[in-house]
Coordinates of C-alpha atoms and ligand atoms in Angstrom, one line a residue:
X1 CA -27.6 12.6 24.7
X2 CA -24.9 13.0 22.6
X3 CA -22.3 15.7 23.0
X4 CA -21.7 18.1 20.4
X5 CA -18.9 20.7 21.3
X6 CA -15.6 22.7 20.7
X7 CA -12.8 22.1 23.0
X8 CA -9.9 24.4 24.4
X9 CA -7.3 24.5 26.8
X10 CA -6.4 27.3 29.5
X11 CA -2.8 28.2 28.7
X12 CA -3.5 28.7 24.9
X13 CA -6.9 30.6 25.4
X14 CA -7.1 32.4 28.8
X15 CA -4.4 35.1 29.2
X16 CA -4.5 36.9 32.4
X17 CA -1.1 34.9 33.3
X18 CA -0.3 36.8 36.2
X19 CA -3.7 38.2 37.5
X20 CA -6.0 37.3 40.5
X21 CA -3.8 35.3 42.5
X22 CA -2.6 32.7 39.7
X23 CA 0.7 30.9 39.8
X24 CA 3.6 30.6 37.3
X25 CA 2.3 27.5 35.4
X26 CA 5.5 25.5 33.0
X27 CA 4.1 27.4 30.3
X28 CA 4.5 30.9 31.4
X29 CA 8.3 29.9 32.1
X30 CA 9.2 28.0 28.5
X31 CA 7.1 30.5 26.9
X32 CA 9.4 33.3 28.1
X33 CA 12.6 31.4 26.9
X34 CA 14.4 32.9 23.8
X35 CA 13.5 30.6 21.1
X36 CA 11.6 28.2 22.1
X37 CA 8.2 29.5 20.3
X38 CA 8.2 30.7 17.0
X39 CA 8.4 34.8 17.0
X40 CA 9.0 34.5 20.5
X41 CA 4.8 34.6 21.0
X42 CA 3.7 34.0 24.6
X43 CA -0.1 32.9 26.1
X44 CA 0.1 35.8 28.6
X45 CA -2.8 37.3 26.7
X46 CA -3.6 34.7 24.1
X47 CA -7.4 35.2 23.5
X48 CA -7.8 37.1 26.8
X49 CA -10.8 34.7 27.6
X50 CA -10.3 35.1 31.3
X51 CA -12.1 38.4 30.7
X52 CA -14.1 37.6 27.5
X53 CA -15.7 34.3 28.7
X54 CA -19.3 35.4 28.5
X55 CA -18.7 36.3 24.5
X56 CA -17.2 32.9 24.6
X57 CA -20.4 31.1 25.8
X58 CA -22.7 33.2 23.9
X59 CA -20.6 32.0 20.8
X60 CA -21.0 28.4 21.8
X61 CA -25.1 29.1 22.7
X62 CA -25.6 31.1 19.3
X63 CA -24.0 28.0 17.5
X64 CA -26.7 25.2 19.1
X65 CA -23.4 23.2 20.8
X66 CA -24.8 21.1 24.1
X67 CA -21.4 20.7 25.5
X68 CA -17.8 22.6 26.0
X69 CA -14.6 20.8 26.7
X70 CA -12.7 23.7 28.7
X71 CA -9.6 22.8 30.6
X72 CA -8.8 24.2 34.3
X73 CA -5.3 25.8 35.1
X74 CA -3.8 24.4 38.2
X75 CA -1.8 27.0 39.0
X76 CA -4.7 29.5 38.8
X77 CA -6.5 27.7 41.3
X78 CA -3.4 26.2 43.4
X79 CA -0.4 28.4 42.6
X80 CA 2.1 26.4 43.8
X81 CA 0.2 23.5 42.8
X82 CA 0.2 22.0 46.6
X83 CA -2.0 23.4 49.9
X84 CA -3.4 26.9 49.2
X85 CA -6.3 27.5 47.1
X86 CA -6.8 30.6 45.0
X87 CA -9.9 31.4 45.5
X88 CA -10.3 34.2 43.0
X89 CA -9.2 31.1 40.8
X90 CA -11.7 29.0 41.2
X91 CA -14.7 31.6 41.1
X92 CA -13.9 32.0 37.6
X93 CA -14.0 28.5 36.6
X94 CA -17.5 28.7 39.0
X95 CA -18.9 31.4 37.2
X96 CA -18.1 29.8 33.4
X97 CA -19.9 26.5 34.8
X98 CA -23.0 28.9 36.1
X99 CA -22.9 30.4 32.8
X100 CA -22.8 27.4 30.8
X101 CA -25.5 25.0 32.8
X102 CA -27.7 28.6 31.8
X103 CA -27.1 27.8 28.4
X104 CA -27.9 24.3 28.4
X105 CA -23.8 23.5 27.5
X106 CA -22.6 21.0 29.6
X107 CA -19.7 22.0 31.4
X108 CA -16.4 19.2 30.5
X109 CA -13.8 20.1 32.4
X110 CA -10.4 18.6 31.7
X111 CA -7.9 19.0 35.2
X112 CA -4.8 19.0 33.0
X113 CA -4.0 20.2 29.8
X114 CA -0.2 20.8 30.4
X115 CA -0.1 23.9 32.2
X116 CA 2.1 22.2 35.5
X117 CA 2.9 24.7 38.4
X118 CA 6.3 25.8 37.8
X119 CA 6.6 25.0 41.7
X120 CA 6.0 21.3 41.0
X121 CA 8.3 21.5 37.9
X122 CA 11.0 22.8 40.6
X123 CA 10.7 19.4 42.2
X124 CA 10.9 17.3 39.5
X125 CA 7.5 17.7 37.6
X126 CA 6.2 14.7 36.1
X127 CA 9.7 12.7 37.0
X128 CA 8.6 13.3 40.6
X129 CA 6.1 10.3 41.9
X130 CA 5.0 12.9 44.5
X131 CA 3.2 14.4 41.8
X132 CA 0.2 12.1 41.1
X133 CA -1.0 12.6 44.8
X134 CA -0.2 16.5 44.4
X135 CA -2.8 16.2 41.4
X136 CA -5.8 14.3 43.4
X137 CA -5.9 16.7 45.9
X138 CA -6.0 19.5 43.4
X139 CA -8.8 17.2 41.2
X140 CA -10.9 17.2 44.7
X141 CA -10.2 20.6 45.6
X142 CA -12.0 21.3 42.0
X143 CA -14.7 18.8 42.4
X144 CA -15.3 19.6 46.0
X145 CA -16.5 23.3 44.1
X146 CA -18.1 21.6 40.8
X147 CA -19.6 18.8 40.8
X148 CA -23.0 20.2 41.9
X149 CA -23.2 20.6 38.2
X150 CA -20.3 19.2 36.3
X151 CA -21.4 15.7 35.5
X152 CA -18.8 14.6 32.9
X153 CA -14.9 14.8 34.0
X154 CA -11.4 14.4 31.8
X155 CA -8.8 13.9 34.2
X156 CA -5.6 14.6 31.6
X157 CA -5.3 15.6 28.3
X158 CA -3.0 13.6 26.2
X159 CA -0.3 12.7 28.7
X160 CA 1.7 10.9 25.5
X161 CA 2.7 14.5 23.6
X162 CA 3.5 15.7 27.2
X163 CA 5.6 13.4 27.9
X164 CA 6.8 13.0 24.3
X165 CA 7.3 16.8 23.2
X166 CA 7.7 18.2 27.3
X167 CA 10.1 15.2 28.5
X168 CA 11.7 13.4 25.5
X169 CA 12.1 16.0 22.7
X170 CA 11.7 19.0 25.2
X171 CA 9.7 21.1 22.1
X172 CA 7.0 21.7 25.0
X173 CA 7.3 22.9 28.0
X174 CA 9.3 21.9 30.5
X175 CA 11.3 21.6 27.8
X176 CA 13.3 18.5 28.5
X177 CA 15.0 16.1 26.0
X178 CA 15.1 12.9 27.9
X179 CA 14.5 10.5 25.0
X180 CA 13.3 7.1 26.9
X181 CA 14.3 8.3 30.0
X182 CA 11.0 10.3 30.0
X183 CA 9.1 7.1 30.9
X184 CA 8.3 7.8 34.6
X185 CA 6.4 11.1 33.4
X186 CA 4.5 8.4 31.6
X187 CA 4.0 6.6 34.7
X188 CA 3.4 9.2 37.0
X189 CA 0.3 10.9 35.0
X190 CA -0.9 7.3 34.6
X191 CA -0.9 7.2 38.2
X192 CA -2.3 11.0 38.7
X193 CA -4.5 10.0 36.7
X194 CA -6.0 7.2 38.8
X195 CA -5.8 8.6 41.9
X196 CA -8.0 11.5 40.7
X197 CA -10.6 9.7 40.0
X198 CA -10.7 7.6 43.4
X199 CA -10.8 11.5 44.5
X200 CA -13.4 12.2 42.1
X201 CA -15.8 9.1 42.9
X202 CA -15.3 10.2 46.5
X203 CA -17.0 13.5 45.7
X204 CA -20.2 11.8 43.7
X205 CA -18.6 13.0 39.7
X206 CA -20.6 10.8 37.8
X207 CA -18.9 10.2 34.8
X208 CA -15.0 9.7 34.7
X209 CA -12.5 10.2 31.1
X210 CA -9.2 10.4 30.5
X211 CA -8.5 11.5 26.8
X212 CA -5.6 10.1 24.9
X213 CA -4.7 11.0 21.6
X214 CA -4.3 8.1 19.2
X215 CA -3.1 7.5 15.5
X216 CA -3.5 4.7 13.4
X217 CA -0.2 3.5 12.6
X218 CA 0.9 2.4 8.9
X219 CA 3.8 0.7 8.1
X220 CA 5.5 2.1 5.4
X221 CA 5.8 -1.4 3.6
X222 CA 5.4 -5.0 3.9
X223 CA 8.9 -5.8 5.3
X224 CA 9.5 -7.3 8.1
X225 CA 11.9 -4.1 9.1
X226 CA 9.2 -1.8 8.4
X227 CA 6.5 -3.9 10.1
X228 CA 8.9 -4.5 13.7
X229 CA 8.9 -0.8 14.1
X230 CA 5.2 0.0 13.1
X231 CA 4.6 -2.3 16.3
X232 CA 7.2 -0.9 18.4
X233 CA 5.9 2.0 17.6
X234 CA 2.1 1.5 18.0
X235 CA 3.2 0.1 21.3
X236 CA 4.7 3.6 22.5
X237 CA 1.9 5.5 21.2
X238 CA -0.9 3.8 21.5
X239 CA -0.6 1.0 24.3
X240 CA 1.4 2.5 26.4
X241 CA -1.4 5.1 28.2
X242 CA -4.5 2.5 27.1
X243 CA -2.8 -1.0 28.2
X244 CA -2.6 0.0 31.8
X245 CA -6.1 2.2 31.6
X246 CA -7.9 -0.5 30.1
X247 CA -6.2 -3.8 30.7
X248 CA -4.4 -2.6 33.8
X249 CA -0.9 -3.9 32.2
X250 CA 2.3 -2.2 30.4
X251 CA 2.7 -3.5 27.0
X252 CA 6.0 -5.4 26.1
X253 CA 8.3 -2.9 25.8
X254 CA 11.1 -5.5 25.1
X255 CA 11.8 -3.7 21.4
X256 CA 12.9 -0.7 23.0
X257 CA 15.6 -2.8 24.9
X258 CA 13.4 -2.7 27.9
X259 CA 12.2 -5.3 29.7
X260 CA 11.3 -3.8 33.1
X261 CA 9.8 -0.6 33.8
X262 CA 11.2 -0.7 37.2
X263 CA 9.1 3.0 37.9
X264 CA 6.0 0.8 38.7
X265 CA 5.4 -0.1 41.8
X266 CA 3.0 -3.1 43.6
X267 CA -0.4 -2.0 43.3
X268 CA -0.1 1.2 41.3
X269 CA -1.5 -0.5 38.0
X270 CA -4.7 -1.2 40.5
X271 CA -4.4 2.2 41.0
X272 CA -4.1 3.1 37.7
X273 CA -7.2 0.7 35.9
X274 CA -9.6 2.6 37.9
X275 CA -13.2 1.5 35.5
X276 CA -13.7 4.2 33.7
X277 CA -17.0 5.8 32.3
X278 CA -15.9 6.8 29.0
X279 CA -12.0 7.3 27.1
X280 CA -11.9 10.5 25.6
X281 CA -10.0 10.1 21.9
X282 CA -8.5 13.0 20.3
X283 CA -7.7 12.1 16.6
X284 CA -5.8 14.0 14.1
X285 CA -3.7 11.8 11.7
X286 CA -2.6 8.4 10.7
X287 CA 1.6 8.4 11.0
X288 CA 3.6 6.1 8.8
X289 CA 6.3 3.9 10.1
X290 CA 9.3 2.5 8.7
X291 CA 12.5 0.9 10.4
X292 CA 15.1 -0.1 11.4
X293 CA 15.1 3.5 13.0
X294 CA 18.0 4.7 15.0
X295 CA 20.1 4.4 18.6
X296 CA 18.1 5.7 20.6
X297 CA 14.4 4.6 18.7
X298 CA 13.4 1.2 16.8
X299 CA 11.6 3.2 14.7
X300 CA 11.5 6.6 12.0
X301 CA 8.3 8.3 11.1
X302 CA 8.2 8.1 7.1
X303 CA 5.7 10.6 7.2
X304 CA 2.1 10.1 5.2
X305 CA 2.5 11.4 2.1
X306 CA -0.3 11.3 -1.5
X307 CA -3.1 13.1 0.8
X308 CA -4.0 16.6 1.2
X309 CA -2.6 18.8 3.9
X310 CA -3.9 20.9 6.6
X311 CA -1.4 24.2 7.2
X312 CA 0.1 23.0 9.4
X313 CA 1.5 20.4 6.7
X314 CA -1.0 17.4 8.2
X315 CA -2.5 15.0 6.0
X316 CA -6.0 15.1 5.9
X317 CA -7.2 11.5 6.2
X318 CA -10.7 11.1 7.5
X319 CA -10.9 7.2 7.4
X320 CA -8.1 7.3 9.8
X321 CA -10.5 8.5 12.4
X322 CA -12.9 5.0 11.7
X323 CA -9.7 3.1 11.2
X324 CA -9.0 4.1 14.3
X325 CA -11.6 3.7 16.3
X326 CA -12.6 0.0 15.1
X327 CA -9.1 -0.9 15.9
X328 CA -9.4 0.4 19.6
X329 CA -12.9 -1.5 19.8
X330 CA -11.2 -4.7 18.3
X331 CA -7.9 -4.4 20.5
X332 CA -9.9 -4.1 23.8
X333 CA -12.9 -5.4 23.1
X334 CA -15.2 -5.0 26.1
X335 CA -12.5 -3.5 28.2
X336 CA -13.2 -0.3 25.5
X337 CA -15.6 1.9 27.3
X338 CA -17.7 4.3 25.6
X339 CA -15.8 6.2 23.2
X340 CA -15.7 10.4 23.3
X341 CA -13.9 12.3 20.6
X342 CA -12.9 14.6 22.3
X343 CA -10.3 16.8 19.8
X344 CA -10.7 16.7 15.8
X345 CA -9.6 19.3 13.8
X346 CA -7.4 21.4 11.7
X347 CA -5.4 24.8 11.0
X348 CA -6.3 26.9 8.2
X349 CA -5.6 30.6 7.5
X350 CA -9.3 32.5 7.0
X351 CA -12.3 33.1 7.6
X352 CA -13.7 31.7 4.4
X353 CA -12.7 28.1 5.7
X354 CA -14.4 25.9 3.3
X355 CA -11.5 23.4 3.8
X356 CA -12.5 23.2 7.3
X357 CA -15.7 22.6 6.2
X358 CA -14.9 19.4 4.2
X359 CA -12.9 18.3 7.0
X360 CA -15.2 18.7 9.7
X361 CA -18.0 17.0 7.5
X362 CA -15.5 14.2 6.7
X363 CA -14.6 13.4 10.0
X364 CA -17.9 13.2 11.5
X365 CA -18.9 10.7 8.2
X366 CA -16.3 9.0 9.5
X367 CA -17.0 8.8 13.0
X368 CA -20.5 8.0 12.0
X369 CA -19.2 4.7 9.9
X370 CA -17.0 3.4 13.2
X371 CA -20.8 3.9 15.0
X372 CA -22.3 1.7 12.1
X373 CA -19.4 -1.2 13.1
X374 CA -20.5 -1.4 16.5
X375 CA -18.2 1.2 18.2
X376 CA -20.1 3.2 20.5
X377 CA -19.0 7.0 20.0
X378 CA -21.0 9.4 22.6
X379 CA -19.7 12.6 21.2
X380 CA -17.6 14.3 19.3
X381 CA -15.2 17.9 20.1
X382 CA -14.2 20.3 17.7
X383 CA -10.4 21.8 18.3
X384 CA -11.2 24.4 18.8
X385 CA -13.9 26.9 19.4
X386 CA -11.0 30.3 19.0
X387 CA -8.3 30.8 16.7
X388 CA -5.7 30.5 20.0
X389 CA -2.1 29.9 21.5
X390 CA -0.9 27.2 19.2
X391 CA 1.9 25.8 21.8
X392 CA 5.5 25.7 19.9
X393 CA 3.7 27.0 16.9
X394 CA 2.8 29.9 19.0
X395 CA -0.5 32.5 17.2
X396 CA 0.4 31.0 13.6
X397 CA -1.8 28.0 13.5
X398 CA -5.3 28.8 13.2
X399 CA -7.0 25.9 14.2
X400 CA -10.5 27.7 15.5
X401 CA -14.2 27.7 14.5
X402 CA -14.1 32.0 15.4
X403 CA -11.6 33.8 14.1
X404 CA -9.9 35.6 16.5
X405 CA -7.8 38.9 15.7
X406 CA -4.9 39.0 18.3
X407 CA -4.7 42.8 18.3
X408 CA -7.7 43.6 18.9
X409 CA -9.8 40.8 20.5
X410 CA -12.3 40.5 18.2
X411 CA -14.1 37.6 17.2
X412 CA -15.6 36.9 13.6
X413 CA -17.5 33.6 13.0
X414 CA -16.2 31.9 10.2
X415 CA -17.7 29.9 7.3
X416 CA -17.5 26.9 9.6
X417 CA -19.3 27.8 12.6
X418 CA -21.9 28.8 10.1
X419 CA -22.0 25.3 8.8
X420 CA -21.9 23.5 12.8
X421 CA -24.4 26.1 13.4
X422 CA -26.8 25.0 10.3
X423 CA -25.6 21.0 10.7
X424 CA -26.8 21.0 14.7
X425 CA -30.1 22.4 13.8
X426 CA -30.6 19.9 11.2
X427 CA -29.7 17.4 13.9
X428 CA -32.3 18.9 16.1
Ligands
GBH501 C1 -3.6 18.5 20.5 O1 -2.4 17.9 20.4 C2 -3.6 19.3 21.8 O2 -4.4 18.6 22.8 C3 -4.1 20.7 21.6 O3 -3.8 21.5 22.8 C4 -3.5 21.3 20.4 O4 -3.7 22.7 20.2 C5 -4.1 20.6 19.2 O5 -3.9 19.2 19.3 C6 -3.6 21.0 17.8 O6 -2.2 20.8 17.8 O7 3.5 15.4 12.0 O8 1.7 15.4 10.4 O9 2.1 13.4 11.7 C7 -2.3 17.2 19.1 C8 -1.0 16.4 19.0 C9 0.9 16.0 17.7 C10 -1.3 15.6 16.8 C11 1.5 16.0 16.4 C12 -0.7 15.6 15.4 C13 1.6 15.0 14.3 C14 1.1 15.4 12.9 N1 -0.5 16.3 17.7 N2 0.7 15.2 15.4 S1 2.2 14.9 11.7

């Protein structure tokens, strides 16, 4: 069955920050920093889902979606991320599951979608090896509880832009600007990663995802400059997670003046190429490259310019997303698992969201093309079901299928739900 869904992430939908037994998460701390978000905006109530779930699911029901891509905060069901398990926290994520397998929505739990435990930050975070076996035995602490009815897992949620915006350019949370130096966190949620699903497959979970988030990269010319750093880059964003997943190797790194990643240790790229069931894809945009870039990067994003633009100043490319995907079927081959989108979409102000529209209809043409090319694309995510906590950007992107009005709570469906709701039926 292909999955048709909307996906969202604790920290920017669930409020309830401090309630039930949860612990501080790197979000509730970076959040709270002067200036870091824009207006100073915080998740600590964001779409207050933690109490509004069921109008959440009856949304999702109402709409004819057969899937929903949730994520699970670690600190709400281990608050210091290690030993102790809130049990109050996991109920909730037991009674959404209950809820959902009602509704004939398959419950797709990602483990991690940024939100560390501030008490793992305080020993490092992501820099800290220790982490990766901190995060199995949370994954089969969560298992242990759902996998009666979870059948389809996503162990992180794209641990490039954590380690690019939360270690390198520290415009996430935990806010650190470690340029190259943020490698290990690579690493290290490559290697969480894997462990969790040995801790998964010890449980019974039956099918296994990691999603990544990819671009199709474009040099900005012909030149050999311009073409050097559209490869160094394409090897930082795109190989650097897959390559080890899927081929259980690092790309060369040798144009960013590395040769060793001297991190990796004997057997943890075993560890790491656990087979995997499916790779979860979240696609956005193409990005244009152009060198010779500067000290610290072989590389400067020229930005894409000549298409429209999403409001959050995206271009809207829709053949990026089959670009994409036959270039990920070509570059691996049979080592490419089933494909998931598992994230597509934009921000628009409105409830009359008719650019949504095109852009949801686009994409899915698009994805439906790569199919017609031989890649094999089993389902496909919305971001996101809510209007919600738009990280950095805080509540001014509006990238949901229900409006959501952050004084009051209330929901209003907008033109694009009507159209999912009207294009699933069709599909039957
Ligand atoms: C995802 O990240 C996240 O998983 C999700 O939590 C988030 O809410 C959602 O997307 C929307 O942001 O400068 O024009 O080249 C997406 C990561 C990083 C994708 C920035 C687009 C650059 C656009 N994004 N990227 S552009």
């Amino acid at each position: 069955m292909f999955l048709w869904g909307t996906a969202t992430a604790s920290y920017q939908i669930e409020g309830a920050a401090h309630e039930d037994g949860k612990g501080p998460s790197i979000w509730d701390a970076f959040s709270h920093e002067p200036g870091r978000i824009r207006d100073g905006h915080t998740g600590d109530v964001a779409c207050d889902h933690y109490h509004r779930w069921p109008e959440d699911v009856a949304l999702m029901a109402e709409a004819g979606l057969n899937a929903y891509r949730f994520s699970i905060s670690w600190p709400r069901v281990q608050p210091s991320g290690r030993g102790a398990v809130n049990a109050a926290g996991l109920d909730f994520y037991d009674r959404l599951v209950d809820a959902l397998c009602e509704k004939g929505i398959a419950p797709t739990p990602t483990l991690f979608h940024w939100d560390l435990p501030q008490a793992l930050e305080d020993e490092g975070g992501w820099l800290n090896r220790d982490v990766s076996a901190y995060f199995a035995d949370y994954a089969a602490v969560v298992a242990d509880r759902l996998s009666d009815r979870v059948t389809t897992w996503i162990t992180l949620n794209e641990p490039f832009i954590h380690m690019v915006f939360g270690y390198g350019l520290g415009i996430h949370a935990p806010g650190k600007a470690l340029f190259l130096d943020a490698l290990p966190a690579a690493h290290h949620q490559l290697l969480a990663h894997g462990l969790a699903v040995q801790a998964l497959r010890g449980v019974g979970a039956e099918r296994v995802l990691i999603t990544n988030n990819c671009t199709p990269v474009w040099p900005a010319s012909d030149s050999t400059e311009d073409l050097a750093a559209a490869e160094a880059y394409d090897t930082l964003h795109n190989r650097l997670f897959n390559d080890p997943l899927l081929l259980s190797a690092y790309p060369d790194f040798s144009a960013y003046g590395m040769a060793e990643l001297d991190f990796v240790r004997t057997g943890d790229l075993e560890i790491i190429a656990q087979p995997l069931d499916g790779l979860g894809i979240n696609y956005y945009n193409p990005t244009r490259i152009a060198g010779p870039g500067s000290d610290s990067l072989p590389f400067t994003d020229a930005g894409v310019t000549g298409y429209p633009t999403t409001a959050f100043g995206w271009p809207v490319v829709p053949d990026g997303l089959c670009e994409l995907l036959v270039s990920l079927k070509t570059r691996y081959g049979t080592a490419l698992p089933p494909v998931y989108i598992t994230e597509n979409g934009c921000s628009y102000e409105g409830v009359d969201d008719r650019a949504r529209i095109e852009y949801l209809d686009g994409h899915i043409a698009a994805m439906r093309r790569a199919q017609a090319e031989g890649v094999d694309v089993r389902g496909y995510f919305v971001w996101s079901l809510l209007d919600n906590f738009e990280w950095a950007e805080g509540y001014h992107q509006r990238f949901g299928l229900v409006h959501v009005d952050f004084d009051t709570q209330e929901r209003t469906p907008k033109a694009s739900y009507h159209w999912l709701r009207e294009f699933l039926a069709k599909q039957g």
